[in-house]
Short mmCIF file of C-alpha atoms in Angstrom, two decimals:
data_model
loop_
_atom_site.label_atom_id
_atom_site.label_comp_id
_atom_site.label_asym_id
_atom_site.label_seq_id
_atom_site.Cartn_x
_atom_site.Cartn_y
_atom_site.Cartn_z
CA MET A 7 81.19 87.78 105.74
CA ALA A 8 81.61 91.23 104.26
CA GLU A 9 85.10 92.54 104.84
CA ILE A 10 85.12 96.08 106.55
CA ILE A 11 88.12 98.41 106.22
CA THR A 12 88.96 101.01 108.27
CA PHE A 13 90.66 104.79 107.62
CA GLY A 14 91.40 107.23 110.71
CA CYS A 15 90.83 107.52 114.13
CA ARG A 16 90.13 105.17 116.96
CA LEU A 17 86.06 106.55 116.75
CA ASN A 18 86.17 104.85 113.28
CA ALA A 19 87.56 101.90 114.75
CA CYS A 20 84.81 101.64 117.52
CA GLU A 21 82.31 102.26 114.77
CA SER A 22 83.63 99.82 112.47
CA ASP A 23 82.95 97.22 115.33
CA PHE A 24 79.00 98.24 114.84
CA ILE A 25 79.07 97.80 110.92
CA GLU A 26 81.07 94.40 111.81
CA GLU A 27 78.17 93.05 113.97
CA PHE A 28 75.82 94.31 111.88
CA ALA A 29 77.39 92.88 108.54
CA SER A 30 77.53 89.48 110.56
CA GLN A 31 73.79 89.65 111.86
CA LEU A 32 72.40 90.08 108.47
CA GLY A 33 74.44 87.82 106.76
CA ILE A 34 75.68 90.16 104.10
CA SER A 35 78.12 88.12 102.01
CA GLN A 36 81.69 88.34 101.28
CA ASP A 37 80.87 89.87 98.02
CA TYR A 38 81.05 93.31 99.63
CA VAL A 39 83.57 95.41 101.06
CA ILE A 40 82.51 98.20 103.69
CA ILE A 41 84.96 100.96 104.05
CA ASN A 42 84.69 103.68 107.16
CA THR A 43 86.31 106.41 105.68
CA CYS A 44 88.33 109.01 107.13
CA ALA A 45 88.76 112.73 105.68
CA VAL A 46 90.81 114.49 107.95
CA THR A 47 94.02 114.86 105.62
CA ALA A 48 94.43 114.81 101.68
CA GLU A 49 96.81 111.66 102.57
CA ALA A 50 93.63 109.84 103.98
CA GLU A 51 91.29 110.25 101.00
CA ARG A 52 94.30 109.49 98.23
CA GLN A 53 94.58 106.35 100.41
CA LEU A 54 91.26 105.73 100.09
CA ARG A 55 90.74 105.87 96.42
CA GLN A 56 93.75 103.90 95.77
CA LYS A 57 92.27 101.00 97.84
CA ILE A 58 88.83 101.49 96.34
CA ARG A 59 90.87 101.24 92.75
CA GLN A 60 92.71 98.18 93.71
CA LEU A 61 90.01 95.96 95.11
CA TYR A 62 87.83 96.76 91.66
CA ARG A 63 91.46 95.54 90.11
CA GLN A 64 91.26 92.46 92.00
CA ASN A 65 87.63 91.90 91.69
CA PRO A 66 85.94 93.36 88.94
CA GLU A 67 82.18 92.07 90.63
CA VAL A 68 83.15 93.56 94.09
CA LYS A 69 80.54 95.92 95.54
CA ILE A 70 82.12 98.43 97.90
CA ILE A 71 79.80 100.39 100.51
CA LEU A 72 81.21 103.41 101.63
CA THR A 73 80.55 105.21 105.03
CA GLY A 74 82.28 108.19 107.15
CA CYS A 75 83.31 111.65 106.69
CA ALA A 76 85.38 111.00 103.36
CA SER A 77 82.24 109.99 101.59
CA GLU A 78 80.21 112.32 103.53
CA LEU A 79 82.27 115.32 101.96
CA ASN A 80 82.75 113.92 98.63
CA PRO A 81 79.79 112.01 97.86
CA ASP A 82 79.26 112.55 94.31
CA LEU A 83 83.61 112.22 93.80
CA TYR A 84 83.07 108.44 95.29
CA ILE A 85 79.68 107.27 94.03
CA GLN A 86 81.21 107.35 90.29
CA MET A 87 84.17 105.17 91.35
CA ASP A 88 84.02 101.34 89.68
CA GLY A 89 83.12 99.14 92.29
CA VAL A 90 81.26 101.70 94.36
CA ILE A 91 77.15 100.46 95.04
CA GLY A 92 76.17 102.87 97.78
CA ILE A 93 77.30 105.65 100.38
CA ILE A 94 76.13 105.22 104.09
CA SER A 95 75.92 108.96 105.80
CA ASN A 96 77.58 109.69 109.00
CA GLY A 97 74.21 110.17 110.45
CA LYS A 98 73.15 106.45 109.77
CA LYS A 99 76.34 104.55 109.83
CA LEU A 100 75.25 102.78 113.37
CA SER A 101 71.54 102.40 111.95
CA LYS A 102 71.47 98.43 111.51
CA VAL A 103 68.35 99.23 109.13
CA GLU A 104 70.79 101.02 106.40
CA TYR A 105 72.77 97.92 105.75
CA GLU A 106 69.65 95.18 105.83
CA ILE A 107 69.34 95.92 101.84
CA TYR A 108 72.63 94.18 101.83
CA GLY A 109 72.11 91.23 103.99
CA SER A 110 70.35 87.92 103.64
CA ASP A 111 68.49 85.51 105.59
CA LEU A 112 72.09 83.82 106.49
CA ILE A 113 72.71 84.55 110.46
CA GLU A 114 76.57 83.72 111.27
CA GLN A 115 77.07 82.74 114.80
CA ARG A 116 80.49 83.50 116.41
CA ASN A 117 81.82 82.98 119.86
CA LEU A 118 83.06 86.36 121.06
CA LEU A 119 83.88 85.43 124.44
CA ASN A 120 87.67 85.00 125.26
CA LYS A 121 89.11 86.43 122.09
CA LYS A 122 88.34 90.28 123.00
CA VAL A 123 91.06 92.59 124.03
CA ARG A 124 90.21 96.11 123.73
CA GLY A 125 86.83 97.24 123.10
CA PHE A 126 86.25 100.90 122.32
CA LEU A 127 83.24 102.84 123.19
CA GLN A 128 81.91 106.27 121.73
CA ILE A 129 80.71 108.81 124.28
CA GLN A 130 80.05 111.56 122.35
CA ASN A 131 80.25 112.68 118.17
CA GLY A 132 81.12 116.01 116.41
CA CYS A 133 83.01 119.12 117.68
CA ASP A 134 82.45 122.64 118.59
CA ASN A 135 85.79 123.72 118.00
CA ASN A 136 86.65 125.57 114.80
CA CYS A 137 90.01 124.95 113.63
CA THR A 138 91.62 126.42 110.84
CA TYR A 139 92.95 123.07 109.56
CA CYS A 140 89.71 120.86 110.18
CA VAL A 141 87.18 119.42 108.37
CA VAL A 142 85.75 117.45 111.06
CA ARG A 143 82.29 119.98 111.89
CA LEU A 144 81.52 119.57 107.87
CA THR A 145 81.26 116.13 108.48
CA ARG A 146 80.18 115.16 111.51
CA GLY A 147 78.33 118.38 112.95
CA TYR A 148 78.59 119.75 116.37
CA ALA A 149 79.13 118.16 119.36
CA LYS A 150 76.88 115.78 120.95
CA SER A 151 77.16 113.52 124.06
CA PHE A 152 75.62 110.37 124.46
CA ALA A 153 73.27 109.78 127.33
CA ALA A 154 75.52 108.23 130.37
CA ASP A 155 73.12 105.95 131.23
CA ASP A 156 73.18 104.41 127.60
CA ILE A 157 76.96 104.77 127.96
CA ILE A 158 77.45 102.43 131.02
CA GLN A 159 74.90 99.73 129.62
CA GLN A 160 76.95 99.82 126.26
CA ALA A 161 80.20 99.37 128.72
CA ARG A 162 78.35 96.33 130.39
CA TYR A 163 77.27 94.87 126.91
CA LEU A 164 81.41 95.00 126.07
CA ILE A 165 82.28 93.68 129.30
CA LYS A 166 79.84 90.44 128.79
CA LYS A 167 81.16 89.85 125.06
CA GLY A 168 84.41 89.60 126.74
CA TYR A 169 86.10 92.78 126.55
CA ARG A 170 89.63 93.01 129.37
CA GLU A 171 89.51 96.85 128.38
CA ILE A 172 87.15 99.43 127.32
CA VAL A 173 88.36 102.84 125.33
CA LEU A 174 86.73 105.85 125.86
CA THR A 175 86.25 107.16 122.13
CA GLY A 176 84.99 110.20 120.07
CA VAL A 177 85.98 113.02 118.21
CA ASN A 178 86.19 115.71 121.02
CA ILE A 179 85.78 112.96 124.46
CA SER A 180 86.91 115.77 126.92
CA SER A 181 84.01 118.01 125.82
CA TYR A 182 81.69 115.49 127.07
CA GLY A 183 78.80 116.88 128.99
CA LYS A 184 79.11 120.14 128.39
CA ASP A 185 76.01 119.88 125.86
CA PHE A 186 74.33 119.25 128.69
CA GLY A 187 74.77 122.04 131.33
CA LEU A 188 76.81 122.03 134.70
CA ASP A 189 75.76 119.07 136.26
CA SER A 190 77.56 117.05 133.32
CA SER A 191 81.40 116.66 132.91
CA PHE A 192 83.73 114.39 131.44
CA SER A 193 85.69 113.49 134.78
CA SER A 194 81.93 112.70 136.14
CA LEU A 195 81.03 110.16 133.72
CA ILE A 196 84.18 108.47 134.73
CA LYS A 197 83.39 108.15 138.17
CA LYS A 198 80.35 106.57 137.40
CA LEU A 199 81.23 104.54 135.08
CA LEU A 200 83.93 102.91 137.48
CA LYS A 201 81.26 103.30 140.62
CA GLU A 202 78.64 101.22 138.94
CA ILE A 203 80.36 98.70 137.04
CA SER A 204 82.68 97.27 139.42
CA GLU A 205 83.89 94.68 136.48
CA LEU A 206 85.42 97.38 134.62
CA LYS A 207 88.95 96.91 135.40
CA ARG A 208 90.70 98.46 133.02
CA LEU A 209 89.54 101.94 131.40
CA ARG A 210 91.12 103.92 128.91
CA LEU A 211 91.09 107.32 127.56
CA SER A 212 91.37 107.97 123.54
CA SER A 213 92.90 112.15 122.77
CA LEU A 214 92.40 114.99 124.69
CA ASP A 215 91.88 118.21 123.90
CA PRO A 216 94.56 119.78 126.52
CA ALA A 217 92.37 122.95 127.58
CA ASP A 218 90.00 119.97 129.10
CA ILE A 219 92.42 118.47 130.94
CA ASP A 220 91.48 119.97 134.56
CA ASP A 221 92.47 119.27 138.12
CA GLU A 222 88.85 117.05 138.50
CA LEU A 223 90.47 114.85 135.88
CA ILE A 224 94.22 114.52 136.78
CA THR A 225 93.08 113.94 140.48
CA LEU A 226 91.10 111.12 139.06
CA PHE A 227 94.45 109.75 137.23
CA ALA A 228 95.91 110.27 140.80
CA ASN A 229 93.42 107.91 142.81
CA GLU A 230 92.10 105.51 140.33
CA GLU A 231 94.23 102.47 139.11
CA ARG A 232 91.38 101.12 136.79
CA LEU A 233 92.29 104.90 134.92
CA MET A 234 94.90 103.47 132.64
CA PRO A 235 98.35 105.78 132.98
CA HIS A 236 97.96 106.71 129.59
CA VAL A 237 97.55 110.56 128.69
CA HIS A 238 97.02 111.19 124.65
CA GLU A 239 96.70 114.80 123.71
CA SER A 240 95.76 116.59 120.51
CA ILE A 241 98.53 119.43 120.89
CA GLN A 242 99.20 120.05 117.24
CA SER A 243 101.69 122.37 117.52
CA GLY A 244 104.42 123.21 120.78
CA ASP A 245 104.11 127.41 119.24
CA ASN A 246 101.95 130.17 120.76
CA MET A 247 101.48 131.89 117.55
CA ILE A 248 100.79 128.45 115.51
CA LEU A 249 98.58 127.45 118.04
CA LYS A 250 96.19 130.86 117.86
CA ARG A 251 96.39 130.70 114.13
CA MET A 252 94.97 126.90 114.22
CA ARG A 253 92.55 128.69 116.57
CA ARG A 254 93.29 126.18 119.39
CA LYS A 255 92.54 127.06 122.82
CA HIS A 256 95.91 125.70 124.76
CA SER A 257 99.18 127.22 125.13
CA ARG A 258 102.66 125.38 125.16
CA GLU A 259 102.69 126.46 128.58
CA HIS A 260 99.45 124.87 129.64
CA VAL A 261 100.69 121.44 127.91
CA ILE A 262 103.66 121.58 129.97
CA ASP A 263 102.05 122.41 133.49
CA ILE A 264 99.55 119.91 133.22
CA ASN A 265 101.65 117.31 132.10
CA LEU A 266 104.12 117.84 135.13
CA LYS A 267 101.17 117.89 137.37
CA LEU A 268 100.04 114.14 136.18
CA LEU A 269 103.44 112.85 136.65
CA SER A 270 103.74 114.16 140.04
CA LYS A 271 100.57 112.73 141.03
CA ARG A 272 101.36 109.28 138.99
CA SER A 273 104.91 108.66 138.02
CA ASP A 274 104.27 105.79 135.41
CA ILE A 275 101.90 107.91 133.25
CA VAL A 276 103.42 108.09 129.60
CA PHE A 277 102.20 110.95 127.12
CA GLY A 278 101.74 110.51 123.58
CA ALA A 279 100.19 113.55 121.28
CA ASP A 280 98.99 114.28 117.67
CA MET A 281 101.09 117.15 116.11
CA ILE A 282 100.80 118.79 113.11
CA ALA A 283 104.45 119.73 110.87
CA GLY A 284 104.45 122.31 108.61
CA PHE A 285 101.18 123.88 109.05
CA PRO A 286 101.01 127.51 107.00
CA THR A 287 103.68 130.46 108.13
CA GLU A 288 105.29 128.13 110.13
CA THR A 289 108.99 129.23 110.66
CA ASP A 290 112.19 127.12 111.68
CA GLU A 291 111.90 128.98 115.20
CA MET A 292 108.16 127.92 115.37
CA PHE A 293 109.19 124.81 114.51
CA GLU A 294 111.87 124.09 117.26
CA ASN A 295 109.14 125.31 119.87
CA SER A 296 107.06 122.00 118.54
CA ARG A 297 110.11 120.05 119.04
CA LYS A 298 111.16 121.29 122.18
CA LEU A 299 107.73 120.58 123.53
CA LEU A 300 107.75 117.10 123.08
CA ILE A 301 110.72 117.07 125.30
CA ASP A 302 109.78 119.69 127.96
CA ALA A 303 106.02 118.06 127.93
CA ASN A 304 107.86 114.51 128.17
CA ILE A 305 105.85 113.20 124.95
CA SER A 306 107.31 109.78 124.00
CA LEU A 307 104.46 107.91 122.10
CA LEU A 308 104.11 110.79 118.54
CA HIS A 309 101.49 110.73 115.42
CA ALA A 310 103.37 113.38 113.95
CA PHE A 311 101.78 114.26 110.26
CA PRO A 312 102.76 116.57 107.41
CA TYR A 313 100.36 119.19 107.07
CA SER A 314 97.58 118.51 104.50
CA LYS A 315 95.79 121.36 102.98
CA ARG A 316 91.84 121.14 103.48
CA PRO A 317 89.80 122.62 100.46
CA GLY A 318 87.49 125.02 102.38
CA THR A 319 89.16 125.68 105.40
CA PRO A 320 90.67 128.99 106.55
CA ALA A 321 94.57 127.42 107.04
CA ALA A 322 94.17 126.56 103.18
CA LEU A 323 94.14 130.20 102.14
CA MET A 324 97.00 131.03 104.43
CA PRO A 325 100.58 131.32 102.84
CA GLN A 326 101.74 127.55 102.52
CA ILE A 327 104.93 125.80 103.80
CA SER A 328 106.44 123.41 100.79
CA LYS A 329 105.65 119.51 101.11
CA LYS A 330 109.17 118.72 101.44
CA ILE A 331 109.52 120.72 104.35
CA SER A 332 106.54 119.57 106.00
CA LEU A 333 107.87 116.16 105.56
CA GLU A 334 111.12 116.91 107.15
CA ARG A 335 109.85 118.35 109.88
CA ALA A 336 107.33 115.49 110.31
CA ARG A 337 110.41 113.25 110.25
CA ILE A 338 111.94 115.28 112.78
CA LEU A 339 109.47 115.57 115.36
CA ARG A 340 109.53 111.35 115.03
CA LYS A 341 113.19 111.00 115.43
CA THR A 342 113.00 113.16 118.46
CA SER A 343 109.89 111.48 120.35
CA ALA A 344 111.64 108.00 119.25
CA THR A 345 114.48 109.21 121.53
CA LEU A 346 112.52 110.09 124.44
CA LEU A 347 110.25 106.59 124.22
CA HIS A 348 113.82 104.66 124.21
CA LEU A 349 114.59 106.90 127.42
CA SER A 350 111.26 106.25 128.91
CA MET A 351 111.69 102.49 128.43
CA GLN A 352 115.18 101.99 129.76
CA LYS A 353 113.30 102.29 133.33
CA TYR A 354 111.51 99.17 132.42
CA ILE A 355 114.61 96.83 132.26
CA GLY A 356 115.30 94.19 135.23
CA LYS A 357 111.74 95.21 136.28
CA CYS A 358 108.42 94.14 136.62
CA THR A 359 105.15 95.24 135.16
CA LYS A 360 101.49 94.35 134.51
CA ILE A 361 100.39 93.61 130.40
CA LEU A 362 97.50 93.20 128.79
CA ALA A 363 98.14 90.64 125.74
CA GLU A 364 96.81 91.39 122.31
CA THR A 365 97.71 88.39 120.36
CA GLU A 366 100.21 85.13 121.47
CA PHE A 367 103.32 86.88 121.64
CA VAL A 368 102.52 90.94 121.67
CA ALA A 369 100.76 92.94 124.41
CA LYS A 370 100.85 96.47 125.81
CA THR A 371 101.66 97.83 129.35
CA ASP A 372 99.14 99.67 131.14
CA SER A 373 101.13 103.03 130.06
CA PHE A 374 100.51 101.88 126.45
CA LEU A 375 104.10 101.30 125.73
CA PRO A 376 104.58 97.89 123.41
CA VAL A 377 105.47 94.54 124.37
CA VAL A 378 106.94 91.47 122.97
CA SER A 379 106.81 88.17 125.22
CA SER A 380 109.78 85.32 124.76
CA ASN A 381 106.48 82.50 126.40
CA PRO A 382 103.19 82.42 124.41
CA MET A 383 100.10 84.10 126.21
CA ILE A 384 96.32 84.43 126.00
CA PRO A 385 94.90 87.10 124.05
CA GLY A 386 92.81 89.04 126.61
CA GLN A 387 94.45 87.48 129.29
CA GLU A 388 96.58 90.36 132.02
CA TYR A 389 99.98 89.27 133.02
CA ASN A 390 102.90 90.06 135.01
CA PHE A 391 106.14 90.69 133.30
CA LYS A 392 109.34 91.06 133.55
CA CYS A 393 111.50 93.19 131.08
CA LYS A 394 115.18 92.10 129.48
CA ASN A 395 115.92 94.70 127.16
CA ILE A 396 114.70 97.06 124.59
CA GLU A 397 114.82 95.83 120.87
CA ASN A 398 112.80 98.52 117.89
CA ASP A 399 111.36 100.32 120.25
CA THR A 400 109.97 97.52 122.04
CA LEU A 401 110.45 96.10 125.50
CA LYS A 402 110.90 92.64 125.28
CA GLY A 403 110.84 89.64 128.23
CA GLU A 404 108.85 87.00 129.74
CA THR A 405 105.60 86.82 131.53
CA TYR A 406 105.72 84.75 135.28
CA ASP A 407 102.58 85.33 136.60
CA VAL A 408 98.52 85.73 135.70
CA ILE A 409 96.61 88.16 136.83
CA ALA A 410 92.81 87.17 137.52
#
C-alpha cells in the first residue's frame, strides 16, 4: 500500500487516517507516497522539501502526491519538484474520488479491531481568528463546524473499529458551533457525544483557545470522568503586549485564572501549551513574562517554537528578532517546562493511576503523561499502573490490573 507521511498538527494526523483508508480501499500501490503537508512554520516547509528530495534520491521512480497546507500555499513550487506527480487541494483531501486515479482493482483487507488506541475525530475546519503570524486562513479558510449528528456517527464508527479513546480535532475546536448560532456550542457538542454514546469511555480534546474556555467547559471537566484531564492551550505568549501584537483574544491573567479554576475543580488536570519564542519586538522582559507564565499557570507539557517569518502576514513586517535569540528563548522555555513536568510527575511515585497502552511497553496516563511499563501490555487496553520512579521525564513502573 502507499506510504502516508504526515507533517504538522493533530488535525493533519486525523485527516491522514482517512487518506490511509482511501489508499487501502483503492489498492494504491507502494510505488506511491502521499504527503499531508504543513505550512505553519518556514521550518515545516523546509523539512517537507528535504523529505521530497530524499524520497526521490532513494527511488527516482517514486510517485509523490501532495496535499495539505504547504502545497495549497505554494502549488507551483512543489509541482515542479522531482518525484511530485500531483497535488490534491485542502478542500478535496477528504474526498475519496480524488485518489481513485491512483488506485487499482486490488482491495487490501485489514483486521483493524483490537489494534487501535487513539482515534482522531475532526469536528471543524478553518479559523475566524486573524493572528498576525499565521497563514491558516490562507490555506484552510474561515471556520466551518461539522454537523453534530455526523460527528456522532463518525465517533460510533471509530469505536466500532476498535479505538479505545477519541480525540476531538480541528483547526480551532473550541470555536465549534459559533457559525451555527446561539443554540450550539463546543460544550454542548461534548455533552451530546457523551450522552448519546455510552460506549465512549475516553474523550480527549486537542488544542484549545484560552479565550473560548468558559465556565460551562470547566464544569464539564469537573463532572465528567470520561473527559480526560489534559488541557492543551494555544497560548503563544505570556506577555500582554505581544499577545495584542499577535491579535490573540486572551491575556496572561485570563490563562492563569482559567487554569487555577480548572485545577480547583479537578486536581489531576495537566496543562500543555503552544508558545512562540522570539516573536517580532519581543524584549527580554516580555520573554520573561512568557517564562513566568509557565510557572504561574502550571504548564508542564510544552510545545515551544522559535518564531518563523511567514511572507504575507502582518508579523513579517514587524521588527524581527534574530534567529539565534529565538532559538535560545525556545530552549529556555522547554527547560522551564521540563522542570515543571518533573515536579508534576513526582506526586505519582509510589501511587497508582490509570493508563492506556499505546505499544507493548509504552502508555499514557489519563492526563497524558508518558509511561513505560516493566511488564508487557496489549495496545489499546486500559490498566491500573503503579509508578516506581521517574526516568527521562517518563513514569516507570508496572501494571497490576486490567480495566475492563
